[in-house]
């Protein structure tokens, strides 16, 4: 039984004064069932808004939900995803009711077959209310009906949509998932960073399909010759990734790159193969033609498409070749036109450091996100000078201030978390890969011939997928060493969200697993 509550403020806010007086009288004089029945009668007579009975019912559910304890996390042995036990599904006859529960909003519009979802967030216990979308309803049906799940799994496209629906439900907290089996070696004592940064829900394979490239950048990490995998081995690699992710209870992602992935002989087939296997896909590449991009989107829209710029036009073209800046600036609107999330990455050097914020202004409104990585002086990049160490903290402070005004500026360098920790605002971000340094933790790089590295930015070989499976490589002693991180960072409270950059330390002649990031200003 729902109990009338004095805090039906959403209902009050949605009413004109005369109707509000009628509503207050009903709340005062009637029990819950009679109140709701009388409200429906008056709404039918036009004395109350037609949507009010539905809004009252939803708000009553929300108020009752707030009195419940938050859902308990699933244990390791639970094995399967489950609906959030606090979830309530309320059928209503209007769209837009959920908006009225958080702020003044336009009147809802009549619509049949609408459901409102109410639940408590795992962990925080914060009440949530949303109008259900098709993915929400699909995910809940899949969990309630195993036969439906089996039927959809038989079709590649349906299987992908089902997997995406489940993952979206997990991200929202509508669905509880068992803990992922990707864990840091020191995850038993995560410190103040918390459990979320010592386990990872997504595992990314950055697949460098080919060394072939239409550019010859002055900071390229590797221009060496490598054979590409034949198609059957490439598809087998994707199958291996699917098995690995299922066993570790994580969602798999393939970020296709190169060289230029569009120059790889089987790129479109492998991209489609990843999509059909339910893997998330992204592209790290160069500007391409509209037909090439449209061909990719016809298979599936990537999570993002990342391109690179190294500064303003003159400097960028000196690094990446004449005309590259113009081609990229013309390509970004095409991504936006086709609804593809775009990301621009810069490799930060001493020469382009002063151009970061001016370039961000040029990119405002053209891209969804702009950020940078520090130069790892490896390969041809060893001929360039990295950002000045003595003033690097000041640069990060200036960049952070600029993020308040320019919405495209993103954070990637782990060392931002040192400043955010110093400021004590509790707003540290996830770090380079979402979980600090992701090398051999939630990320591995695969080169064109199947060789696996902890990180592509410096030599960190772990094995080869033509001779070993992914689980063997991931569980190797070398991989464990990389995901443990530098011994010099042990005990630092920011380590789970930081860990510095191993590639930068290596490029400057240090042992990155023994020493701190040379740009770190924190005392040991």
PDB file of N, CA and C in Angstrom, residues 285-380:
ATOM      1  N   UNK A 285      42.284   6.770 -36.638  1.00  0.00           N
ATOM      2  CA  UNK A 285      42.805   6.798 -38.000  1.00  0.00           C
ATOM      3  C   UNK A 285      43.010   8.192 -38.537  1.00  0.00           C
ATOM      4  N   UNK A 286      43.064   8.288 -39.846  1.00  0.00           N
ATOM      5  CA  UNK A 286      43.272   9.542 -40.558  1.00  0.00           C
ATOM      6  C   UNK A 286      41.964   9.943 -41.243  1.00  0.00           C
ATOM      7  N   UNK A 287      41.870  11.170 -41.732  1.00  0.00           N
ATOM      8  CA  UNK A 287      40.690  11.540 -42.509  1.00  0.00           C
ATOM      9  C   UNK A 287      40.517  10.621 -43.721  1.00  0.00           C
ATOM     10  N   UNK A 288      39.276  10.238 -43.997  1.00  0.00           N
ATOM     11  CA  UNK A 288      38.974   9.377 -45.143  1.00  0.00           C
ATOM     12  C   UNK A 288      37.825  10.010 -45.924  1.00  0.00           C
ATOM     13  N   UNK A 289      37.513   9.441 -47.063  1.00  0.00           N
ATOM     14  CA  UNK A 289      36.449   9.984 -47.913  1.00  0.00           C
ATOM     15  C   UNK A 289      35.080   9.674 -47.325  1.00  0.00           C
ATOM     16  N   UNK A 290      34.080  10.405 -47.782  1.00  0.00           N
ATOM     17  CA  UNK A 290      32.719  10.150 -47.325  1.00  0.00           C
ATOM     18  C   UNK A 290      32.262   8.735 -47.672  1.00  0.00           C
ATOM     19  N   UNK A 291      32.517   8.210 -48.878  1.00  0.00           N
ATOM     20  CA  UNK A 291      32.098   6.827 -49.158  1.00  0.00           C
ATOM     21  C   UNK A 291      32.749   5.815 -48.213  1.00  0.00           C
ATOM     22  N   UNK A 292      34.030   6.016 -47.879  1.00  0.00           N
ATOM     23  CA  UNK A 292      34.682   5.091 -46.951  1.00  0.00           C
ATOM     24  C   UNK A 292      34.026   5.153 -45.572  1.00  0.00           C
ATOM     25  N   UNK A 293      33.765   6.358 -45.109  1.00  0.00           N
ATOM     26  CA  UNK A 293      33.141   6.510 -43.800  1.00  0.00           C
ATOM     27  C   UNK A 293      31.721   5.957 -43.809  1.00  0.00           C
ATOM     28  N   UNK A 294      30.991   6.217 -44.889  1.00  0.00           N
ATOM     29  CA  UNK A 294      29.622   5.708 -44.988  1.00  0.00           C
ATOM     30  C   UNK A 294      29.606   4.180 -45.008  1.00  0.00           C
ATOM     31  N   UNK A 295      30.607   3.570 -45.652  1.00  0.00           N
ATOM     32  CA  UNK A 295      30.702   2.114 -45.676  1.00  0.00           C
ATOM     33  C   UNK A 295      30.902   1.545 -44.284  1.00  0.00           C
ATOM     34  N   UNK A 296      31.669   2.260 -43.476  1.00  0.00           N
ATOM     35  CA  UNK A 296      31.895   1.832 -42.092  1.00  0.00           C
ATOM     36  C   UNK A 296      30.599   1.930 -41.287  1.00  0.00           C
ATOM     37  N   UNK A 297      29.919   3.065 -41.421  1.00  0.00           N
ATOM     38  CA  UNK A 297      28.697   3.296 -40.655  1.00  0.00           C
ATOM     39  C   UNK A 297      27.596   2.321 -41.073  1.00  0.00           C
ATOM     40  N   UNK A 298      27.616   1.906 -42.338  1.00  0.00           N
ATOM     41  CA  UNK A 298      26.615   0.944 -42.799  1.00  0.00           C
ATOM     42  C   UNK A 298      26.730  -0.373 -42.032  1.00  0.00           C
ATOM     43  N   UNK A 299      27.922  -0.701 -41.580  1.00  0.00           N
ATOM     44  CA  UNK A 299      28.108  -1.902 -40.748  1.00  0.00           C
ATOM     45  C   UNK A 299      27.665  -1.600 -39.322  1.00  0.00           C
ATOM     46  N   UNK A 300      28.229  -0.555 -38.750  1.00  0.00           N
ATOM     47  CA  UNK A 300      27.858  -0.091 -37.408  1.00  0.00           C
ATOM     48  C   UNK A 300      28.610   1.204 -37.147  1.00  0.00           C
ATOM     49  N   UNK A 301      27.939   2.121 -36.503  1.00  0.00           N
ATOM     50  CA  UNK A 301      28.580   3.385 -36.151  1.00  0.00           C
ATOM     51  C   UNK A 301      29.614   3.131 -35.050  1.00  0.00           C
ATOM     52  N   UNK A 302      30.856   3.587 -35.224  1.00  0.00           N
ATOM     53  CA  UNK A 302      31.844   3.360 -34.168  1.00  0.00           C
ATOM     54  C   UNK A 302      31.517   4.183 -32.920  1.00  0.00           C
ATOM     55  N   UNK A 303      32.014   3.722 -31.781  1.00  0.00           N
ATOM     56  CA  UNK A 303      31.861   4.488 -30.545  1.00  0.00           C
ATOM     57  C   UNK A 303      32.454   5.878 -30.703  1.00  0.00           C
ATOM     58  N   UNK A 304      33.592   5.945 -31.376  1.00  0.00           N
ATOM     59  CA  UNK A 304      34.227   7.225 -31.682  1.00  0.00           C
ATOM     60  C   UNK A 304      35.179   7.026 -32.844  1.00  0.00           C
ATOM     61  N   UNK A 305      35.514   8.127 -33.463  1.00  0.00           N
ATOM     62  CA  UNK A 305      36.529   8.138 -34.520  1.00  0.00           C
ATOM     63  C   UNK A 305      37.562   9.182 -34.102  1.00  0.00           C
ATOM     64  N   UNK A 306      38.784   8.711 -33.864  1.00  0.00           N
ATOM     65  CA  UNK A 306      39.842   9.605 -33.388  1.00  0.00           C
ATOM     66  C   UNK A 306      40.791   9.967 -34.521  1.00  0.00           C
ATOM     67  N   UNK A 307      41.050  11.267 -34.659  1.00  0.00           N
ATOM     68  CA  UNK A 307      42.066  11.766 -35.577  1.00  0.00           C
ATOM     69  C   UNK A 307      43.072  12.573 -34.758  1.00  0.00           C
ATOM     70  N   UNK A 308      44.160  12.965 -35.387  1.00  0.00           N
ATOM     71  CA  UNK A 308      45.218  13.675 -34.666  1.00  0.00           C
ATOM     72  C   UNK A 308      45.524  15.014 -35.327  1.00  0.00           C
ATOM     73  N   UNK A 309      45.815  15.990 -34.490  1.00  0.00           N
ATOM     74  CA  UNK A 309      46.373  17.268 -34.914  1.00  0.00           C
ATOM     75  C   UNK A 309      47.487  17.624 -33.948  1.00  0.00           C
ATOM     76  N   UNK A 310      48.561  18.191 -34.462  1.00  0.00           N
ATOM     77  CA  UNK A 310      49.732  18.461 -33.626  1.00  0.00           C
ATOM     78  C   UNK A 310      49.932  19.942 -33.347  1.00  0.00           C
ATOM     79  N   UNK A 311      48.894  20.739 -33.545  1.00  0.00           N
ATOM     80  CA  UNK A 311      49.008  22.172 -33.320  1.00  0.00           C
ATOM     81  C   UNK A 311      48.284  22.924 -34.419  1.00  0.00           C
ATOM     82  N   UNK A 312      48.567  24.189 -34.516  1.00  0.00           N
ATOM     83  CA  UNK A 312      47.988  24.999 -35.581  1.00  0.00           C
ATOM     84  C   UNK A 312      48.580  24.593 -36.927  1.00  0.00           C
ATOM     85  N   UNK A 313      48.045  25.149 -38.007  1.00  0.00           N
ATOM     86  CA  UNK A 313      48.292  24.580 -39.336  1.00  0.00           C
ATOM     87  C   UNK A 313      49.768  24.439 -39.677  1.00  0.00           C
ATOM     88  N   UNK A 314      50.536  25.473 -39.502  1.00  0.00           N
ATOM     89  CA  UNK A 314      51.944  25.410 -39.923  1.00  0.00           C
ATOM     90  C   UNK A 314      52.704  24.336 -39.173  1.00  0.00           C
ATOM     91  N   UNK A 315      52.538  24.304 -37.856  1.00  0.00           N
ATOM     92  CA  UNK A 315      53.271  23.306 -37.069  1.00  0.00           C
ATOM     93  C   UNK A 315      52.751  21.902 -37.349  1.00  0.00           C
ATOM     94  N   UNK A 316      51.423  21.746 -37.384  1.00  0.00           N
ATOM     95  CA  UNK A 316      50.858  20.426 -37.646  1.00  0.00           C
ATOM     96  C   UNK A 316      51.374  19.855 -38.959  1.00  0.00           C
ATOM     97  N   UNK A 317      51.354  20.655 -40.013  1.00  0.00           N
ATOM     98  CA  UNK A 317      51.752  20.141 -41.324  1.00  0.00           C
ATOM     99  C   UNK A 317      53.253  19.876 -41.397  1.00  0.00           C
ATOM    100  N   UNK A 318      54.026  20.558 -40.540  1.00  0.00           N
ATOM    101  CA  UNK A 318      55.454  20.241 -40.467  1.00  0.00           C
ATOM    102  C   UNK A 318      55.679  18.874 -39.838  1.00  0.00           C
ATOM    103  N   UNK A 319      54.752  18.434 -38.990  1.00  0.00           N
ATOM    104  CA  UNK A 319      54.859  17.125 -38.331  1.00  0.00           C
ATOM    105  C   UNK A 319      54.189  16.034 -39.159  1.00  0.00           C
ATOM    106  N   UNK A 320      53.004  16.301 -39.687  1.00  0.00           N
ATOM    107  CA  UNK A 320      52.188  15.264 -40.319  1.00  0.00           C
ATOM    108  C   UNK A 320      52.121  15.355 -41.836  1.00  0.00           C
ATOM    109  N   UNK A 321      52.671  16.417 -42.404  1.00  0.00           N
ATOM    110  CA  UNK A 321      52.699  16.518 -43.854  1.00  0.00           C
ATOM    111  C   UNK A 321      51.805  17.623 -44.385  1.00  0.00           C
ATOM    112  N   UNK A 322      52.167  18.215 -45.514  1.00  0.00           N
ATOM    113  CA  UNK A 322      51.404  19.335 -46.085  1.00  0.00           C
ATOM    114  C   UNK A 322      49.948  18.970 -46.340  1.00  0.00           C
ATOM    115  N   UNK A 323      49.066  19.879 -45.969  1.00  0.00           N
ATOM    116  CA  UNK A 323      47.640  19.702 -46.235  1.00  0.00           C
ATOM    117  C   UNK A 323      46.889  18.897 -45.198  1.00  0.00           C
ATOM    118  N   UNK A 324      47.603  18.290 -44.253  1.00  0.00           N
ATOM    119  CA  UNK A 324      46.923  17.419 -43.289  1.00  0.00           C
ATOM    120  C   UNK A 324      45.965  18.205 -42.402  1.00  0.00           C
ATOM    121  N   UNK A 325      46.374  19.391 -41.961  1.00  0.00           N
ATOM    122  CA  UNK A 325      45.522  20.211 -41.084  1.00  0.00           C
ATOM    123  C   UNK A 325      44.205  20.530 -41.790  1.00  0.00           C
ATOM    124  N   UNK A 326      44.288  20.969 -43.022  1.00  0.00           N
ATOM    125  CA  UNK A 326      43.075  21.341 -43.765  1.00  0.00           C
ATOM    126  C   UNK A 326      42.170  20.122 -43.961  1.00  0.00           C
ATOM    127  N   UNK A 327      42.764  18.977 -44.330  1.00  0.00           N
ATOM    128  CA  UNK A 327      41.948  17.773 -44.541  1.00  0.00           C
ATOM    129  C   UNK A 327      41.236  17.357 -43.255  1.00  0.00           C
ATOM    130  N   UNK A 328      41.922  17.478 -42.135  1.00  0.00           N
ATOM    131  CA  UNK A 328      41.324  17.089 -40.856  1.00  0.00           C
ATOM    132  C   UNK A 328      40.201  18.039 -40.473  1.00  0.00           C
ATOM    133  N   UNK A 329      40.429  19.327 -40.649  1.00  0.00           N
ATOM    134  CA  UNK A 329      39.394  20.301 -40.297  1.00  0.00           C
ATOM    135  C   UNK A 329      38.164  20.159 -41.193  1.00  0.00           C
ATOM    136  N   UNK A 330      38.342  19.662 -42.402  1.00  0.00           N
ATOM    137  CA  UNK A 330      37.206  19.401 -43.284  1.00  0.00           C
ATOM    138  C   UNK A 330      36.527  18.065 -42.957  1.00  0.00           C
ATOM    139  N   UNK A 331      37.284  17.134 -42.385  1.00  0.00           N
ATOM    140  CA  UNK A 331      36.753  15.808 -42.059  1.00  0.00           C
ATOM    141  C   UNK A 331      35.882  15.842 -40.808  1.00  0.00           C
ATOM    142  N   UNK A 332      36.225  16.675 -39.851  1.00  0.00           N
ATOM    143  CA  UNK A 332      35.485  16.710 -38.585  1.00  0.00           C
ATOM    144  C   UNK A 332      34.008  17.055 -38.783  1.00  0.00           C
ATOM    145  N   UNK A 333      33.657  18.048 -39.620  1.00  0.00           N
ATOM    146  CA  UNK A 333      32.219  18.293 -39.847  1.00  0.00           C
ATOM    147  C   UNK A 333      31.498  17.113 -40.493  1.00  0.00           C
ATOM    148  N   UNK A 334      32.233  16.325 -41.293  1.00  0.00           N
ATOM    149  CA  UNK A 334      31.619  15.143 -41.890  1.00  0.00           C
ATOM    150  C   UNK A 334      31.253  14.130 -40.806  1.00  0.00           C
ATOM    151  N   UNK A 335      32.137  13.933 -39.841  1.00  0.00           N
ATOM    152  CA  UNK A 335      31.829  13.039 -38.731  1.00  0.00           C
ATOM    153  C   UNK A 335      30.583  13.526 -37.989  1.00  0.00           C
ATOM    154  N   UNK A 336      30.528  14.823 -37.753  1.00  0.00           N
ATOM    155  CA  UNK A 336      29.370  15.378 -37.038  1.00  0.00           C
ATOM    156  C   UNK A 336      28.095  15.210 -37.854  1.00  0.00           C
ATOM    157  N   UNK A 337      28.199  15.450 -39.152  1.00  0.00           N
ATOM    158  CA  UNK A 337      27.032  15.327 -40.032  1.00  0.00           C
ATOM    159  C   UNK A 337      26.480  13.902 -40.015  1.00  0.00           C
ATOM    160  N   UNK A 338      27.365  12.911 -39.927  1.00  0.00           N
ATOM    161  CA  UNK A 338      26.939  11.513 -39.951  1.00  0.00           C
ATOM    162  C   UNK A 338      26.708  10.952 -38.544  1.00  0.00           C
ATOM    163  N   UNK A 339      26.791  11.807 -37.537  1.00  0.00           N
ATOM    164  CA  UNK A 339      26.468  11.392 -36.175  1.00  0.00           C
ATOM    165  C   UNK A 339      27.507  10.534 -35.507  1.00  0.00           C
ATOM    166  N   UNK A 340      28.777  10.684 -35.918  1.00  0.00           N
ATOM    167  CA  UNK A 340      29.869   9.909 -35.311  1.00  0.00           C
ATOM    168  C   UNK A 340      30.596  10.776 -34.292  1.00  0.00           C
ATOM    169  N   UNK A 341      30.738  10.273 -33.077  1.00  0.00           N
ATOM    170  CA  UNK A 341      31.459  11.003 -32.029  1.00  0.00           C
ATOM    171  C   UNK A 341      32.916  11.148 -32.451  1.00  0.00           C
ATOM    172  N   UNK A 342      33.421  12.387 -32.434  1.00  0.00           N
ATOM    173  CA  UNK A 342      34.785  12.637 -32.904  1.00  0.00           C
ATOM    174  C   UNK A 342      35.696  13.032 -31.746  1.00  0.00           C
ATOM    175  N   UNK A 343      36.928  12.620 -31.854  1.00  0.00           N
ATOM    176  CA  UNK A 343      37.928  12.891 -30.837  1.00  0.00           C
ATOM    177  C   UNK A 343      39.213  13.313 -31.540  1.00  0.00           C
ATOM    178  N   UNK A 344      39.783  14.428 -31.128  1.00  0.00           N
ATOM    179  CA  UNK A 344      41.052  14.902 -31.687  1.00  0.00           C
ATOM    180  C   UNK A 344      42.137  14.742 -30.625  1.00  0.00           C
ATOM    181  N   UNK A 345      43.217  14.080 -31.004  1.00  0.00           N
ATOM    182  CA  UNK A 345      44.325  13.825 -30.088  1.00  0.00           C
ATOM    183  C   UNK A 345      45.561  14.577 -30.554  1.00  0.00           C
ATOM    184  N   UNK A 346      46.278  15.147 -29.593  1.00  0.00           N
ATOM    185  CA  UNK A 346      47.553  15.809 -29.873  1.00  0.00           C
ATOM    186  C   UNK A 346      48.657  15.094 -29.116  1.00  0.00           C
ATOM    187  N   UNK A 347      49.813  14.963 -29.743  1.00  0.00           N
ATOM    188  CA  UNK A 347      51.010  14.499 -29.044  1.00  0.00           C
ATOM    189  C   UNK A 347      51.760  15.731 -28.564  1.00  0.00           C
ATOM    190  N   UNK A 348      51.828  15.900 -27.249  1.00  0.00           N
ATOM    191  CA  UNK A 348      52.364  17.125 -26.657  1.00  0.00           C
ATOM    192  C   UNK A 348      53.885  17.133 -26.675  1.00  0.00           C
ATOM    193  N   UNK A 349      54.461  18.186 -27.234  1.00  0.00           N
ATOM    194  CA  UNK A 349      55.909  18.377 -27.270  1.00  0.00           C
ATOM    195  C   UNK A 349      56.225  19.789 -26.770  1.00  0.00           C
ATOM    196  N   UNK A 350      57.506  20.043 -26.641  1.00  0.00           N
ATOM    197  CA  UNK A 350      57.922  21.392 -26.252  1.00  0.00           C
ATOM    198  C   UNK A 350      57.518  22.408 -27.312  1.00  0.00           C
ATOM    199  N   UNK A 351      57.539  21.984 -28.577  1.00  0.00           N
ATOM    200  CA  UNK A 351      57.280  22.914 -29.674  1.00  0.00           C
ATOM    201  C   UNK A 351      55.810  23.287 -29.825  1.00  0.00           C
ATOM    202  N   UNK A 352      54.884  22.396 -29.418  1.00  0.00           N
ATOM    203  CA  UNK A 352      53.460  22.712 -29.637  1.00  0.00           C
ATOM    204  C   UNK A 352      52.691  22.989 -28.350  1.00  0.00           C
ATOM    205  N   UNK A 353      53.384  22.995 -27.215  1.00  0.00           N
ATOM    206  CA  UNK A 353      52.694  23.167 -25.938  1.00  0.00           C
ATOM    207  C   UNK A 353      51.890  24.472 -25.883  1.00  0.00           C
ATOM    208  N   UNK A 354      52.458  25.541 -26.423  1.00  0.00           N
ATOM    209  CA  UNK A 354      51.772  26.839 -26.393  1.00  0.00           C
ATOM    210  C   UNK A 354      50.595  26.886 -27.369  1.00  0.00           C
ATOM    211  N   UNK A 355      50.473  25.870 -28.246  1.00  0.00           N
ATOM    212  CA  UNK A 355      49.393  25.861 -29.235  1.00  0.00           C
ATOM    213  C   UNK A 355      48.186  25.038 -28.803  1.00  0.00           C
ATOM    214  N   UNK A 356      48.276  24.384 -27.635  1.00  0.00           N
ATOM    215  CA  UNK A 356      47.190  23.499 -27.205  1.00  0.00           C
ATOM    216  C   UNK A 356      45.878  24.266 -27.068  1.00  0.00           C
ATOM    217  N   UNK A 357      45.872  25.307 -26.270  1.00  0.00           N
ATOM    218  CA  UNK A 357      44.627  26.038 -26.027  1.00  0.00           C
ATOM    219  C   UNK A 357      44.161  26.840 -27.243  1.00  0.00           C
ATOM    220  N   UNK A 358      45.058  27.470 -28.008  1.00  0.00           N
ATOM    221  CA  UNK A 358      44.591  28.092 -29.255  1.00  0.00           C
ATOM    222  C   UNK A 358      43.966  27.094 -30.221  1.00  0.00           C
ATOM    223  N   UNK A 359      44.554  25.895 -30.319  1.00  0.00           N
ATOM    224  CA  UNK A 359      43.966  24.876 -31.192  1.00  0.00           C
ATOM    225  C   UNK A 359      42.596  24.455 -30.667  1.00  0.00           C
ATOM    226  N   UNK A 360      42.471  24.341 -29.347  1.00  0.00           N
ATOM    227  CA  UNK A 360      41.181  23.971 -28.760  1.00  0.00           C
ATOM    228  C   UNK A 360      40.101  24.982 -29.135  1.00  0.00           C
ATOM    229  N   UNK A 361      40.477  26.257 -29.221  1.00  0.00           N
ATOM    230  CA  UNK A 361      39.497  27.270 -29.631  1.00  0.00           C
ATOM    231  C   UNK A 361      39.099  27.079 -31.089  1.00  0.00           C
ATOM    232  N   UNK A 362      40.075  26.735 -31.936  1.00  0.00           N
ATOM    233  CA  UNK A 362      39.750  26.490 -33.351  1.00  0.00           C
ATOM    234  C   UNK A 362      38.813  25.274 -33.499  1.00  0.00           C
ATOM    235  N   UNK A 363      38.952  24.322 -32.567  1.00  0.00           N
ATOM    236  CA  UNK A 363      38.167  23.087 -32.663  1.00  0.00           C
ATOM    237  C   UNK A 363      36.817  23.182 -31.970  1.00  0.00           C
ATOM    238  N   UNK A 364      36.593  24.236 -31.218  1.00  0.00           N
ATOM    239  CA  UNK A 364      35.320  24.395 -30.505  1.00  0.00           C
ATOM    240  C   UNK A 364      34.170  24.345 -31.509  1.00  0.00           C
ATOM    241  N   UNK A 365      33.220  23.460 -31.276  1.00  0.00           N
ATOM    242  CA  UNK A 365      32.090  23.313 -32.177  1.00  0.00           C
ATOM    243  C   UNK A 365      32.352  22.400 -33.363  1.00  0.00           C
ATOM    244  N   UNK A 366      33.614  21.995 -33.563  1.00  0.00           N
ATOM    245  CA  UNK A 366      33.941  21.105 -34.687  1.00  0.00           C
ATOM    246  C   UNK A 366      34.108  19.657 -34.240  1.00  0.00           C
ATOM    247  N   UNK A 367      34.513  19.443 -32.989  1.00  0.00           N
ATOM    248  CA  UNK A 367      34.745  18.089 -32.506  1.00  0.00           C
ATOM    249  C   UNK A 367      34.080  17.923 -31.153  1.00  0.00           C
ATOM    250  N   UNK A 368      33.888  16.675 -30.761  1.00  0.00           N
ATOM    251  CA  UNK A 368      33.254  16.406 -29.468  1.00  0.00           C
ATOM    252  C   UNK A 368      34.256  16.436 -28.326  1.00  0.00           C
ATOM    253  N   UNK A 369      35.505  16.074 -28.594  1.00  0.00           N
ATOM    254  CA  UNK A 369      36.504  16.027 -27.529  1.00  0.00           C
ATOM    255  C   UNK A 369      37.884  16.293 -28.109  1.00  0.00           C
ATOM    256  N   UNK A 370      38.670  17.054 -27.365  1.00  0.00           N
ATOM    257  CA  UNK A 370      40.055  17.319 -27.729  1.00  0.00           C
ATOM    258  C   UNK A 370      40.905  17.093 -26.488  1.00  0.00           C
ATOM    259  N   UNK A 371      41.989  16.354 -26.628  1.00  0.00           N
ATOM    260  CA  UNK A 371      42.882  16.119 -25.508  1.00  0.00           C
ATOM    261  C   UNK A 371      44.284  15.820 -26.041  1.00  0.00           C
ATOM    262  N   UNK A 372      45.192  15.456 -25.137  1.00  0.00           N
ATOM    263  CA  UNK A 372      46.582  15.249 -25.559  1.00  0.00           C
ATOM    264  C   UNK A 372      47.219  14.124 -24.763  1.00  0.00           C
ATOM    265  N   UNK A 373      48.249  13.556 -25.366  1.00  0.00           N
ATOM    266  CA  UNK A 373      49.187  12.654 -24.706  1.00  0.00           C
ATOM    267  C   UNK A 373      50.567  13.295 -24.746  1.00  0.00           C
ATOM    268  N   UNK A 374      51.350  13.117 -23.703  1.00  0.00           N
ATOM    269  CA  UNK A 374      52.737  13.581 -23.779  1.00  0.00           C
ATOM    270  C   UNK A 374      53.533  12.719 -24.768  1.00  0.00           C
ATOM    271  N   UNK A 375      54.473  13.349 -25.442  1.00  0.00           N
ATOM    272  CA  UNK A 375      55.370  12.624 -26.343  1.00  0.00           C
ATOM    273  C   UNK A 375      56.126  11.548 -25.567  1.00  0.00           C
ATOM    274  N   UNK A 376      56.102  10.342 -26.088  1.00  0.00           N
ATOM    275  CA  UNK A 376      57.014   9.300 -25.626  1.00  0.00           C
ATOM    276  C   UNK A 376      58.174   9.294 -26.618  1.00  0.00           C
ATOM    277  N   UNK A 377      59.353   9.759 -26.216  1.00  0.00           N
ATOM    278  CA  UNK A 377      60.462   9.880 -27.173  1.00  0.00           C
ATOM    279  C   UNK A 377      61.027   8.515 -27.567  1.00  0.00           C
ATOM    280  N   UNK A 378      60.235   7.821 -28.381  1.00  0.00           N
ATOM    281  CA  UNK A 378      60.546   6.479 -28.839  1.00  0.00           C
ATOM    282  C   UNK A 378      60.470   6.480 -30.354  1.00  0.00           C
ATOM    283  N   UNK A 379      61.278   5.665 -31.024  1.00  0.00           N
ATOM    284  CA  UNK A 379      61.265   5.631 -32.482  1.00  0.00           C
ATOM    285  C   UNK A 379      61.679   6.978 -33.044  1.00  0.00           C
ATOM    286  N   UNK A 380      60.958   7.433 -34.077  1.00  0.00           N
ATOM    287  CA  UNK A 380      61.297   8.725 -34.660  1.00  0.00           C
ATOM    288  C   UNK A 380      60.981   9.871 -33.702  1.00  0.00           C
TER     289      UNK A 380
END
